mmCIF file of C-alpha atoms in Angstrom:
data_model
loop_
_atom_site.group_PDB
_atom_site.id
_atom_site.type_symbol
_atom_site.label_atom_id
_atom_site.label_comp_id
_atom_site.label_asym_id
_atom_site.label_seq_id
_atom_site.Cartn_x
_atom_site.Cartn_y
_atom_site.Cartn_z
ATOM 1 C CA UNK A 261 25.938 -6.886 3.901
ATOM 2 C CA UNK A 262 22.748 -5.594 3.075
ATOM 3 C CA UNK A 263 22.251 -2.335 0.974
ATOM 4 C CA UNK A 264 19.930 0.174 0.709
ATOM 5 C CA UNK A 265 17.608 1.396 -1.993
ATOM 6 C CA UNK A 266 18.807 4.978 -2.940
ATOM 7 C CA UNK A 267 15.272 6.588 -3.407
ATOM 8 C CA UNK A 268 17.083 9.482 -5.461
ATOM 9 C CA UNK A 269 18.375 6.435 -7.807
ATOM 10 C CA UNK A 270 15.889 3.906 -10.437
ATOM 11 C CA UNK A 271 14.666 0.800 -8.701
ATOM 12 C CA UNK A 272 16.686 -2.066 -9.817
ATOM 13 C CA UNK A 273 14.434 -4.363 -11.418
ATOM 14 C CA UNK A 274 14.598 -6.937 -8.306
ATOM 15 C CA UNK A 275 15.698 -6.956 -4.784
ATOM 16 C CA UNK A 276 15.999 -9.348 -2.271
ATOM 17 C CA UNK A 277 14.368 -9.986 0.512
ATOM 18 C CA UNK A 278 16.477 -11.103 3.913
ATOM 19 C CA UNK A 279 15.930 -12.311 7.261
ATOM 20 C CA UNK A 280 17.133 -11.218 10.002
ATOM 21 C CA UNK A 281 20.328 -13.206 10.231
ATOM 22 C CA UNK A 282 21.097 -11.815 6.505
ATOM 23 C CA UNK A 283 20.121 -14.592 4.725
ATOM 24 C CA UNK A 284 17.952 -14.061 1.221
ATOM 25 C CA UNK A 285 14.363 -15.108 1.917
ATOM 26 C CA UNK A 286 12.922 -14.018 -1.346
ATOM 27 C CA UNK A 287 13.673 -12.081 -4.767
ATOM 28 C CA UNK A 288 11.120 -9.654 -5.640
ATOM 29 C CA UNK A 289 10.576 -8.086 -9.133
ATOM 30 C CA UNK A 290 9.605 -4.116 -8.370
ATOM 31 C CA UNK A 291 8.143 -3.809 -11.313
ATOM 32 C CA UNK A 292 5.127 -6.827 -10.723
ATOM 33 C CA UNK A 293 5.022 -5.451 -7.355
ATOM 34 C CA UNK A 294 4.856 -1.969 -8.557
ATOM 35 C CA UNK A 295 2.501 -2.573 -11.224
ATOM 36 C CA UNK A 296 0.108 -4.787 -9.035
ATOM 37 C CA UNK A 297 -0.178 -2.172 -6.247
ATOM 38 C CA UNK A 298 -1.246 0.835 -8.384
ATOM 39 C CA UNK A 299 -3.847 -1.507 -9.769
ATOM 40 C CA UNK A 300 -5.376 -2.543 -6.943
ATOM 41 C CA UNK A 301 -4.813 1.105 -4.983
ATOM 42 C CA UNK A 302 -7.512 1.974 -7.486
ATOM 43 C CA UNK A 303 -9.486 -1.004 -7.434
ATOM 44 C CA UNK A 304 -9.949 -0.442 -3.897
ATOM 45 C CA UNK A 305 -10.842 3.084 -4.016
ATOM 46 C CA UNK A 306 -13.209 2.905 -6.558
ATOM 47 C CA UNK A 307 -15.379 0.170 -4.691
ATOM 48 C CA UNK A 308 -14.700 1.731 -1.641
ATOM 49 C CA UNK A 309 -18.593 1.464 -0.854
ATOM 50 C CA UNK A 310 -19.308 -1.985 -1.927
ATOM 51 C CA UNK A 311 -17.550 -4.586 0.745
ATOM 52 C CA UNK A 312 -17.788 -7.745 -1.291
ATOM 53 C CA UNK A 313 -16.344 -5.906 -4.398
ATOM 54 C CA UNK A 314 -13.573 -5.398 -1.741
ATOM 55 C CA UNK A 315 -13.326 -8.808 -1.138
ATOM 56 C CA UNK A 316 -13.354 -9.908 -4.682
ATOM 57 C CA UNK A 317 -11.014 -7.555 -5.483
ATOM 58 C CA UNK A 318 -8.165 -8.431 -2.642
ATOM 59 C CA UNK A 319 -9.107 -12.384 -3.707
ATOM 60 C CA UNK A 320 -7.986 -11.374 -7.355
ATOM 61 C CA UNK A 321 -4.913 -9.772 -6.117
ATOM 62 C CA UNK A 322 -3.988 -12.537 -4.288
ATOM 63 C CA UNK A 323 -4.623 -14.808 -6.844
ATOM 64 C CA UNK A 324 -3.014 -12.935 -9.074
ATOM 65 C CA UNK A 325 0.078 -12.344 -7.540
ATOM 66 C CA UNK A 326 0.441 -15.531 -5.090
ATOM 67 C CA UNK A 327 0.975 -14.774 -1.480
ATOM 68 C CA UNK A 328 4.559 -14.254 -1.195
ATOM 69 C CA UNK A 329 4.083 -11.415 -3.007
ATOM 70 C CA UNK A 330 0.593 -10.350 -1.699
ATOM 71 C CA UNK A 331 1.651 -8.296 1.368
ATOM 72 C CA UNK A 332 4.280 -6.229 -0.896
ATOM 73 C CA UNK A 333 1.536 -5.643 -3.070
ATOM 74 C CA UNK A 334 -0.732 -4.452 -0.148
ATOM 75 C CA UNK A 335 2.074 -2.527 1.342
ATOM 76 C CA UNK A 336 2.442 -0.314 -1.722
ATOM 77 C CA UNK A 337 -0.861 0.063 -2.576
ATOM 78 C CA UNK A 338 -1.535 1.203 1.056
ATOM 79 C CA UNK A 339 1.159 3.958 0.719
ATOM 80 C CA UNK A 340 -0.092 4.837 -3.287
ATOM 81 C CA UNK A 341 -3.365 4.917 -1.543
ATOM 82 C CA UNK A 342 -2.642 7.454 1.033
ATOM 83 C CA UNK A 343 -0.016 9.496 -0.858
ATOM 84 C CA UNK A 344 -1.947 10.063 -3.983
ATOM 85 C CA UNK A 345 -5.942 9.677 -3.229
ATOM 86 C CA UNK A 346 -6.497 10.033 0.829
ATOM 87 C CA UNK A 347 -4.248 13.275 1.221
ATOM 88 C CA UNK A 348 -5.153 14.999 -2.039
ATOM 89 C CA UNK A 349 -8.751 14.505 -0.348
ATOM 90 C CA UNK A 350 -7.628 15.794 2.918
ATOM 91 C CA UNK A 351 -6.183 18.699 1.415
ATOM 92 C CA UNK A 352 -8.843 19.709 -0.703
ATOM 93 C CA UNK A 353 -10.963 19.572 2.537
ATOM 94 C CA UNK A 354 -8.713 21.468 4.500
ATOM 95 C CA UNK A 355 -9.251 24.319 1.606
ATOM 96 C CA UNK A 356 -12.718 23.520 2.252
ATOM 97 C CA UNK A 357 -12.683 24.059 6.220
ATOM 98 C CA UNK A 358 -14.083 20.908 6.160
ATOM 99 C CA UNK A 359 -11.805 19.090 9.386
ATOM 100 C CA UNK A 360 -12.009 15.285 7.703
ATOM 101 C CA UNK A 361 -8.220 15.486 8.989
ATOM 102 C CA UNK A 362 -9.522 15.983 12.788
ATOM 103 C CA UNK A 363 -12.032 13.849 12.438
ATOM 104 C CA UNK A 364 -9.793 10.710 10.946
ATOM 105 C CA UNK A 365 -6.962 11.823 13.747
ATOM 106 C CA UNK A 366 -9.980 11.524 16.271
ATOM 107 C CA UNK A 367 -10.664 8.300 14.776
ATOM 108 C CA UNK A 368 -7.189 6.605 14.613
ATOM 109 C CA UNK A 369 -6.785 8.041 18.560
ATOM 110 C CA UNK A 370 -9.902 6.092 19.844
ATOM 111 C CA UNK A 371 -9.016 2.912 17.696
ATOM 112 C CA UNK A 372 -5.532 2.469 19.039
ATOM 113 C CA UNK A 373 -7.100 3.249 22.467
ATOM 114 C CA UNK A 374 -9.376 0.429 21.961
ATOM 115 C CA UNK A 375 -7.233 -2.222 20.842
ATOM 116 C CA UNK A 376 -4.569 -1.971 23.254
#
């Protein structure tokens, strides 16, 4: 039986990770994974412009963390990302009439066209 993570309750301090016949795959501390992912949420952001300060900075990740953990990491850096810089941004354009939100729903439309 597998449970589910309660978001109104703490995080244990691991979980573990099962396949699809129910069978543990991996054990996974929250609090490396948690930890790890705000880092490099603002790692990212802050060389947003500079693409091989990107790519040093997802090497050290993965270093850092290995890569059974790396796409946990990325995961919940991705959502910290968009939760707490990219849609304060869009927001504050939005108050600014700027349409950033158009343009990146314009964007995403014309990329999934693309690649399917």
């Amino acid at each position: 039986m597998t449970e589910s993570i309660n978001p109104n309750q703490p995080l244990p301090e691991n979980v573990m990770i099962v396949d699809d016949n129910g069978l543990p795959s991996a054990v996974v501390n929250i609090d490396i994974v948690q930890n790890a992912a705000t880092r490099l949420m603002y790692d990212m952001a802050i060389n947003s412009g500079d693409e091989a300060a990107l790519s040093r900075v997802s090497k050290k990740y993965l270093d850092e963390v290995g890569v059974d953990l790396f796409g946990y990491v990325t995961a919940a850096a991705l959502k910290l990302m968009t939760a707490h810089i990219l849609e304060p941004l869009l927001a504050t354009c939005d108050l600014a009439g700027i349409k950033l939100r158009e343009g990146l729903s314009k964007a995403a439309s014309d990329a999934i066209r693309d690649l399917t």
